[in-house]
Coordinates of C-alpha atoms in Angstrom, one line a residue:
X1 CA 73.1 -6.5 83.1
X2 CA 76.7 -5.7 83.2
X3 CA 79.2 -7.9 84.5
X4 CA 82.5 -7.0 85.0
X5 CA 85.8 -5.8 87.4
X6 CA 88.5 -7.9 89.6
X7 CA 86.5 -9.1 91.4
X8 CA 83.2 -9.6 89.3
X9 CA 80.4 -7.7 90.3
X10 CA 77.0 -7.2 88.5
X11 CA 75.5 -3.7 87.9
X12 CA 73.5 -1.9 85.6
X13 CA 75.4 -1.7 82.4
X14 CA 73.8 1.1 81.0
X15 CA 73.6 3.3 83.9
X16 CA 76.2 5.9 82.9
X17 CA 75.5 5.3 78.9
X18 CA 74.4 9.0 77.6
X19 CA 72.4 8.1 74.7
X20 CA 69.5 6.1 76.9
X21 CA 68.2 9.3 78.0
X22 CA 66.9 10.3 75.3
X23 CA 66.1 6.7 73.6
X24 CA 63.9 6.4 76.9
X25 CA 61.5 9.3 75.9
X26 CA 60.4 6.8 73.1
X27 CA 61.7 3.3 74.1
X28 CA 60.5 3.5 77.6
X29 CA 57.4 1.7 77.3
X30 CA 56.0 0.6 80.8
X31 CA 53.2 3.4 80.8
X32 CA 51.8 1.3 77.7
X33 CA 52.3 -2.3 79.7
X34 CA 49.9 -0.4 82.1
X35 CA 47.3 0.7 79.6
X36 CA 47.3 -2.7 77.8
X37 CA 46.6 -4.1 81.5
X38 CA 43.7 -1.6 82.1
X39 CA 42.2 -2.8 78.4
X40 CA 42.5 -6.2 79.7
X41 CA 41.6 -5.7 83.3
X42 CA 38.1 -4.2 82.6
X43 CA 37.6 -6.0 79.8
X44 CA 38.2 -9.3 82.0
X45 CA 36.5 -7.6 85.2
X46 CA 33.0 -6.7 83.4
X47 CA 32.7 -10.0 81.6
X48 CA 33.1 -11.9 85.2
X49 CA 30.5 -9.1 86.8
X50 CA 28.4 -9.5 84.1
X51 CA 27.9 -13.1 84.6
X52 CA 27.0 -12.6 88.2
X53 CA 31.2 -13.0 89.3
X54 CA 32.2 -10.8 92.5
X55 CA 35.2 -8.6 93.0
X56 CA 36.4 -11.1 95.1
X57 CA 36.1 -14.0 93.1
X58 CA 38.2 -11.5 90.3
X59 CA 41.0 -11.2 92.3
X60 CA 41.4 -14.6 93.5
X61 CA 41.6 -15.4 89.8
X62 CA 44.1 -12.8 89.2
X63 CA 45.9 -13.1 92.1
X64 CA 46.4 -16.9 91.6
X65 CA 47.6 -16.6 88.2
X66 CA 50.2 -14.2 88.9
X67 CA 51.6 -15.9 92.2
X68 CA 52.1 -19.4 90.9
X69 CA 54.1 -18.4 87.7
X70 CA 56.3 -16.0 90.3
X71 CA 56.7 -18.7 93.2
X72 CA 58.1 -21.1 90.0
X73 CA 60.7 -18.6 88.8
X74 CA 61.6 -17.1 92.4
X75 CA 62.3 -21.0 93.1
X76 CA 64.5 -21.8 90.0
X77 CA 66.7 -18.5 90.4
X78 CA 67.2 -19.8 93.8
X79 CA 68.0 -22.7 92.8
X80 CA 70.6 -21.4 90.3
X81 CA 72.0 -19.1 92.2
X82 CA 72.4 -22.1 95.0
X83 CA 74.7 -23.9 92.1
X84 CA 76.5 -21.7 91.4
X85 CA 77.6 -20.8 95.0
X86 CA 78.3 -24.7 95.3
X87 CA 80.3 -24.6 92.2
X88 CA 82.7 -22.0 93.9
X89 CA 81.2 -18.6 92.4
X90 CA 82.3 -15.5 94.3
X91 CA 79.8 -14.7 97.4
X92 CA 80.2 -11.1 96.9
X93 CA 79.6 -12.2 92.8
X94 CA 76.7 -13.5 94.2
X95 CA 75.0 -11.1 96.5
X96 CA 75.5 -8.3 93.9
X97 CA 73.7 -10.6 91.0
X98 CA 71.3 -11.6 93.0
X99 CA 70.1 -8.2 93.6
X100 CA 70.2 -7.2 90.0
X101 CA 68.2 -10.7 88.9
X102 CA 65.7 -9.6 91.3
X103 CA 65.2 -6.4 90.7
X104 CA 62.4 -6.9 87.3
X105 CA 60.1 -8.3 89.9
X106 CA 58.8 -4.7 90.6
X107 CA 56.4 -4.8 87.8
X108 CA 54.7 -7.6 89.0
X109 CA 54.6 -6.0 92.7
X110 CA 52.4 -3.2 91.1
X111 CA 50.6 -4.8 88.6
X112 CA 49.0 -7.2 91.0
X113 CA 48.2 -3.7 92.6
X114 CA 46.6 -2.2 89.6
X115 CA 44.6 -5.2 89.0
X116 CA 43.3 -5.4 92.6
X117 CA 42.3 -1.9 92.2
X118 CA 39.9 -3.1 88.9
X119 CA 36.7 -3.1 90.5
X120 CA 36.9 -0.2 92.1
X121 CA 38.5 1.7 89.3
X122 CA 35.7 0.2 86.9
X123 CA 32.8 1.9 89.1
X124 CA 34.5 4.7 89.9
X125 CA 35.1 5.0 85.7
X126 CA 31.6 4.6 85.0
X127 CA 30.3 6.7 87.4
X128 CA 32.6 9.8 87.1
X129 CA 34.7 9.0 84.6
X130 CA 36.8 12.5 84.5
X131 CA 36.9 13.3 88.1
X132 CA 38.5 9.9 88.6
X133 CA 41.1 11.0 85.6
X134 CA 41.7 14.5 87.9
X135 CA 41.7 13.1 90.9
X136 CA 44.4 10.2 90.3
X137 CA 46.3 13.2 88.3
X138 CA 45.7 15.7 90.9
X139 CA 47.4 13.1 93.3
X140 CA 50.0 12.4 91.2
X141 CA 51.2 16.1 90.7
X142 CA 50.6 17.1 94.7
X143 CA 52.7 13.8 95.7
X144 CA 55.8 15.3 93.4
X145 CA 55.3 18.5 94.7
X146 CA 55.2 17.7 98.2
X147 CA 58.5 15.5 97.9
X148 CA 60.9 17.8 95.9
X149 CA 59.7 21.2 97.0
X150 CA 58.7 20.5 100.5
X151 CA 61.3 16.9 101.2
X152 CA 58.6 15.2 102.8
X153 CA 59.2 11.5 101.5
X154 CA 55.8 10.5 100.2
X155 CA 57.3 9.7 96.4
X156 CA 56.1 6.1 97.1
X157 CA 52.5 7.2 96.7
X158 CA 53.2 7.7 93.2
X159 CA 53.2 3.5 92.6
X160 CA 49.7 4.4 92.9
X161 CA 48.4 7.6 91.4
X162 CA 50.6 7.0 88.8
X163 CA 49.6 3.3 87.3
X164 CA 45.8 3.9 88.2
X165 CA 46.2 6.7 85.9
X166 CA 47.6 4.7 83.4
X167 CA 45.5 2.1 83.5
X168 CA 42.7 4.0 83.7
X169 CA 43.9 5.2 80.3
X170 CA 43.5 1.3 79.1
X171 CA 39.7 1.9 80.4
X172 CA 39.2 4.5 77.6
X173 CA 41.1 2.5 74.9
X174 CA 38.6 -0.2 75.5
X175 CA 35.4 2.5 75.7
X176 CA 36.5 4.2 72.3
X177 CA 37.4 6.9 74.1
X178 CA 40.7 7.9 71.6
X179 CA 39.3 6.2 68.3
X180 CA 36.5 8.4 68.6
X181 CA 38.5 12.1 68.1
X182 CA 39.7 13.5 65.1
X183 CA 43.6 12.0 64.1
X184 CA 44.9 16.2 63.8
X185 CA 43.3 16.3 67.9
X186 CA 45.3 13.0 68.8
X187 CA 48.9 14.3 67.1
X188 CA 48.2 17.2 69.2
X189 CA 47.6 16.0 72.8
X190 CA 51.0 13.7 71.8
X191 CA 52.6 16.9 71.5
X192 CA 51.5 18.6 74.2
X193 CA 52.2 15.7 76.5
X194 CA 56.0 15.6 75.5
X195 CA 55.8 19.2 75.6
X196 CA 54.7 19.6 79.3
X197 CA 57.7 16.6 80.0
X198 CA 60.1 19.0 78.5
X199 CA 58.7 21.8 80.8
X200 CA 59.4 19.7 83.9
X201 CA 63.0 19.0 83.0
X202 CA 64.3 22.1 81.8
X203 CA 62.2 24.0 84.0
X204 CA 61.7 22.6 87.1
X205 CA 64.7 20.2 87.1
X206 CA 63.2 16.9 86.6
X207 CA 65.6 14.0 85.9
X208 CA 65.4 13.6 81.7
X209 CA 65.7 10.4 81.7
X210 CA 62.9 8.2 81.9
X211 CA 64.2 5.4 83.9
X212 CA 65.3 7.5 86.7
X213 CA 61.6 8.9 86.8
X214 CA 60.4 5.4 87.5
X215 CA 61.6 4.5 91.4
X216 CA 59.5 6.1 92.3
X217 CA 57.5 7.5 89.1
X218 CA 56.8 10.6 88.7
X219 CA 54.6 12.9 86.8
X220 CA 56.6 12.2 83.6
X221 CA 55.6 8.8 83.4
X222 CA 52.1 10.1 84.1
X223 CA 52.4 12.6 81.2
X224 CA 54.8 9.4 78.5
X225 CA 51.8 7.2 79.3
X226 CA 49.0 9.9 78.0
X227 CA 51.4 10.9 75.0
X228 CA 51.8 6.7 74.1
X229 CA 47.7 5.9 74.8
X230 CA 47.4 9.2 71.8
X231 CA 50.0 7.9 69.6
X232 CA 48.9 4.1 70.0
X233 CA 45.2 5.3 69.1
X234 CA 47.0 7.1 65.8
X235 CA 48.8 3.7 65.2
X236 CA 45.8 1.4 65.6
X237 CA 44.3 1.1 62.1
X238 CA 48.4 -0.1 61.0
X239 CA 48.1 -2.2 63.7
X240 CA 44.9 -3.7 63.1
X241 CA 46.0 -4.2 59.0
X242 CA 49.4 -6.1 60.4
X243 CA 47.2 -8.3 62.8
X244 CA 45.0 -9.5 59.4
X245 CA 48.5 -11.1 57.9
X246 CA 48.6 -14.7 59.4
X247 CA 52.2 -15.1 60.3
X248 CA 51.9 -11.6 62.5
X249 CA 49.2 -12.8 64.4
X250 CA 50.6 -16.2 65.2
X251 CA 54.1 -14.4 66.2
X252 CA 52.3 -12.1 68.7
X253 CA 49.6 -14.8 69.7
X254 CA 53.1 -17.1 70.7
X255 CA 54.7 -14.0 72.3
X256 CA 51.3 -13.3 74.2
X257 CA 50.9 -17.2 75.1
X258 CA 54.7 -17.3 76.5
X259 CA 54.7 -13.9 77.7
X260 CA 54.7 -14.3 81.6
X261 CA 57.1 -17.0 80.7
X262 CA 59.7 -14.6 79.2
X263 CA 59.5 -11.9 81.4
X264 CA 59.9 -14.2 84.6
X265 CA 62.2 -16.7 83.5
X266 CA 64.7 -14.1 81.4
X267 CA 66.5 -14.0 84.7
X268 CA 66.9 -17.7 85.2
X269 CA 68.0 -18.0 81.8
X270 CA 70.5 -15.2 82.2
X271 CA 71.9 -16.9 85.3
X272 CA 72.3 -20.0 83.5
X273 CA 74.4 -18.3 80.6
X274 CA 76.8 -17.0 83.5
X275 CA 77.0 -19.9 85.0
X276 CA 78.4 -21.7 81.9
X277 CA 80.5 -18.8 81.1
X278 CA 82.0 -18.6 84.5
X279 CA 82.8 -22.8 84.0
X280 CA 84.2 -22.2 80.7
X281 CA 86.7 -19.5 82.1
X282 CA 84.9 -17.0 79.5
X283 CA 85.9 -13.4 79.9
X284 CA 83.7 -10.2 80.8
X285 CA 84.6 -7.7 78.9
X286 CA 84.5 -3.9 80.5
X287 CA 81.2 -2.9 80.0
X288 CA 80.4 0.2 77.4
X289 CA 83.8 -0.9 75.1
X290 CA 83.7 -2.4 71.5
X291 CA 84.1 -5.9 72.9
X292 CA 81.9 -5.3 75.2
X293 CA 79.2 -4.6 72.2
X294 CA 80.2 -7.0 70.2
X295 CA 79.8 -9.7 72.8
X296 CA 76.1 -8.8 73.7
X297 CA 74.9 -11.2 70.2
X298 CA 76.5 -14.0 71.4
X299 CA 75.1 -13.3 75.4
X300 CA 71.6 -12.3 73.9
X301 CA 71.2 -15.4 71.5
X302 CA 72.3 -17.7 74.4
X303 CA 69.7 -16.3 76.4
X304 CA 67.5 -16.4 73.7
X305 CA 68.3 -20.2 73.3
X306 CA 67.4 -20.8 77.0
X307 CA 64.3 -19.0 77.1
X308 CA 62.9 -20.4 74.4
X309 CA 63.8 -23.9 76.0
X310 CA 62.4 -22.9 79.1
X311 CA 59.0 -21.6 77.4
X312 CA 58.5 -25.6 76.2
X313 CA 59.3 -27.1 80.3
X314 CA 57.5 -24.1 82.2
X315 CA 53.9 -24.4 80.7
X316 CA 54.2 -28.5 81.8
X317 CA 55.0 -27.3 85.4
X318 CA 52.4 -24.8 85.7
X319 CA 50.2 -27.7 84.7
X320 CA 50.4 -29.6 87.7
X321 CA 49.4 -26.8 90.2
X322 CA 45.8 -28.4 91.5
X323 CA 42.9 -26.6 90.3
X324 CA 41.2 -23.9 92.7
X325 CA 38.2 -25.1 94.7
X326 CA 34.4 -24.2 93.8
X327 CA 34.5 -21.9 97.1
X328 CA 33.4 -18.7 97.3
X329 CA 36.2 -16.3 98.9
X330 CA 35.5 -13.2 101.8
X331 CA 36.8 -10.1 100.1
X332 CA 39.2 -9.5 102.8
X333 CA 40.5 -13.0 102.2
X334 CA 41.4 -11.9 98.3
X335 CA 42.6 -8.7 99.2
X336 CA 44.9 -10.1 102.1
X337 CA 46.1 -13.0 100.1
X338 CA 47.3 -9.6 96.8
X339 CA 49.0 -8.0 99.7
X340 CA 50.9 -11.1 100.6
X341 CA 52.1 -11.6 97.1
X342 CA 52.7 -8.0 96.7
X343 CA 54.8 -8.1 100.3
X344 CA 56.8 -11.2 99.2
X345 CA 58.0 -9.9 96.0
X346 CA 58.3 -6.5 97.7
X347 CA 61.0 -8.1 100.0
X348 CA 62.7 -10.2 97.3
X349 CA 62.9 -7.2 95.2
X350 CA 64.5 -4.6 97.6
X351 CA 66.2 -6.6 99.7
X352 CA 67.7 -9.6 97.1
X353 CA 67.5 -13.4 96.6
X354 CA 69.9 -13.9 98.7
X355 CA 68.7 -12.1 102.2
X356 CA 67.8 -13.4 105.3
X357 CA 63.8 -12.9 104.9
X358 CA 63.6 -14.7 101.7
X359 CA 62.8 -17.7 102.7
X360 CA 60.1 -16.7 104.7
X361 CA 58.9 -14.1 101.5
X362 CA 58.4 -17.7 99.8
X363 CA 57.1 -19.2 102.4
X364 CA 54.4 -16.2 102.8
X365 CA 53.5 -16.6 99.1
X366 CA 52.9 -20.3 98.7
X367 CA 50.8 -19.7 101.9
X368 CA 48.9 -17.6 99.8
X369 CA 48.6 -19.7 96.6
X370 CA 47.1 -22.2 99.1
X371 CA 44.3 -20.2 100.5
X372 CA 43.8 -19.1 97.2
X373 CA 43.4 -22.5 95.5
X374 CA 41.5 -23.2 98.5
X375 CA 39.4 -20.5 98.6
X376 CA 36.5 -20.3 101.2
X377 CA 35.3 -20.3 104.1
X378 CA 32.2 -20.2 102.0
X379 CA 30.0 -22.4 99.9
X380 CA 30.8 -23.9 96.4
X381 CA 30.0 -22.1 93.3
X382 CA 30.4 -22.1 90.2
X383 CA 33.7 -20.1 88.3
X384 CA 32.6 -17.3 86.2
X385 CA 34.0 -16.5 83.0
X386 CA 36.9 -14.9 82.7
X387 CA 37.7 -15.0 86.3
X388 CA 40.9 -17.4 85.5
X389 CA 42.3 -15.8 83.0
X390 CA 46.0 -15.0 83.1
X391 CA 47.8 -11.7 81.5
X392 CA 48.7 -13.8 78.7
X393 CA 45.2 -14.9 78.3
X394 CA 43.6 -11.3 78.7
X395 CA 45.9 -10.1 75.8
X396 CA 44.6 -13.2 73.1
X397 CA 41.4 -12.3 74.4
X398 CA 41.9 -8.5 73.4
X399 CA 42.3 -10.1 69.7
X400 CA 38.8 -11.1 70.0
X401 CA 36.8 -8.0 70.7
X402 CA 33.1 -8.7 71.5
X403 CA 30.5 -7.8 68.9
X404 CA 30.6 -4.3 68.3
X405 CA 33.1 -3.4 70.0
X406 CA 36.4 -2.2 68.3
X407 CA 39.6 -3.2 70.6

């Protein structure tokens, strides 16, 4: 976030900062958010078909515990963006920070995608396990071509060739897929994978930076996320010894437990540091100078403060939501209910907080919560396993792999 000029304005700080590009080819790290969720997804999705669960009753789950915790923080950055406009901040300030506070809602757009995709993806795995892989792939690379060499616009097909693939990569993880080959084959494939990257940008002119590659993503990101599931694989028996030392599995059991917290609030709790800096007549440095640097402990460990305020209110909040009815739900009542949140956030994210069709976004998506908490028309049942479980949940769950299996 950079904030800065006469008058402010907010704006991506690092936009024109050289040395991201290449940080991103390591420190971009979405692909592996994606193959974490396909770990968790099918992990999740076999244990509630296993117990006699439905792919509608798995989506309702995951659908439900993805849209409250978004309503929640959609609500509060609302509702600090509405005090700060009473307390005399800039509009154009505003319109331009509301866009940017927005704009990390994309990931939850696609994952609740990806995750309504599970089902499928998990029949489609077991039953033809590589043609799925080539197909997704295939997709992927005929998308790219069609929209740089022919300029037909179809890049946004990409949000999904591109994160199935990915998460179909989290499929193998949990299947053994990697672990199973020999460390010298794993180094290799890396290496090849970041070789083929460097192909596309010096040879057929894709953008090197990895950020650029992700609105929409491209084959890069396709190719980063086969290159990380390798190098995670080559990483797992470090990771595994760290997770045996108490105090590292608490830390990243707390991180996974306020994990949805963090990512959804950050924003609220970034708008609340500007807020008080804006009251205390605090200066915003140009972005990119040494001041600038220098500043970002101070603005990073006030947002830190915050969050970690926030991560002790939120769970209490999210505890009052009314638990879902015993009622079976039609399919097309899941599915419709995932494109709704997917729609809602959609608008938010491309269009701002501060838009016209907001309100009725929000509106759309605590009509959605409803049905789902509702559920029905259909008889009571019981819930199965698993079918409740949050992201947060999935990934504590993933510390727990069933008998022999090796996570």
């Amino acid at each position: 976030m950079g904030i800065a000029g006469d008058p402010l304005r907010a704006f991506n700080a690092l936009a024109e900062w050289k040395p991201l590009t290449a940080i991103t080819w390591v420190g971009m790290i979405m692909p592996t958010f994606f193959i974490a969720g396909g770990f968790a997804g099918i992990t999740t999705w076999r244990r509630v078909h296993g117990a006699g669960g439905s792919a509608a009753e798995y989506i309702r789950g995951r659908m439900l515990r993805l849209a409250r915790p978004v309503l929640l923080a959609m609500l509060a950055v609302l509702l600090t963006l509405g005090v700060l406009a009473l307390c005399g901040a800039d509009p154009g300030f505003l319109r331009s920070f509301a866009f940017r506070l927005a704009e990390p809602l994309w990931f939850i757009a696609v994952y609740a995608i990806c995750t309504s995709f599970v089902p499928l993806m998990a029949a489609l795995h077991r039953r033809a396990a590589w043609g799925t892989y080539f197909a997704l792939a295939g997709g992927a690379v005929a998308v790219d071509l069609v929209d740089r060499y022919l300029h037909v616009p179809v890049g946004a097909l990409n949000w999904l060739f591109v994160w199935l693939f990915v998460q179909q990569l989290g499929f193998g993880v949990r299947d053994q897929w990697y672990s199973r080959r020999p460390r010298w084959l794993l180094l290799l494939l890396a290496l090849v994978a970041y070789g083929l990257m460097a192909v596309a940008v010096f040879g057929m002119g894709y953008d090197p930076d990895m950020i650029a590659n992700l609105n929409p993503p491209t084959v890069l990101l396709l190719l980063l996320g086969l290159a990380q599931v390798y190098l995670f694989t080559l990483l797992q028996p470090a990771i595994r010894a760290a997770m045996r030392m108490r105090p590292v599995l608490l830390t990243i059991g707390a991180l996974g437990t306020f994990g949805m917290v963090v990512y959804l609030w950050h924003t609220v709790a970034m708008a609340v540091v500007v807020g008080v800096q804006l009251a205390l007549g605090l200066p915003f440095p140009p972005v990119l100078t040494p001041a600038w640097w220098i500043t970002r402990i101070p603005w990073v460990l006030a947002i830190v403060v915050v969050i970690a305020l926030l991560c002790l209110i939120v769970p209490r909040l999210e505890r009052v939501w009314p638990a879902e009815r015993r009622r079976s739900m039609p399919l097309a009542g899941a599915v419709t209910c995932a494109a709704v949140l997917v729609v809602s956030v959609g608008w938010v994210l491309t269009q701002g907080y501060l838009s016209w069709g907001t309100g009725v976004a929000i509106a759309l998506l605590a009509a959605a919560i409803a049905w789902l908490t509702a559920g029905g028309p259909g008889s009571s049942s019981e819930p199965h396993p698993g079918a409740a479980g949050g992201p947060a949940e999935e990934g504590i769950g993933a510390l727990r792999p069933e008998p022999g299996a090796q996570a």
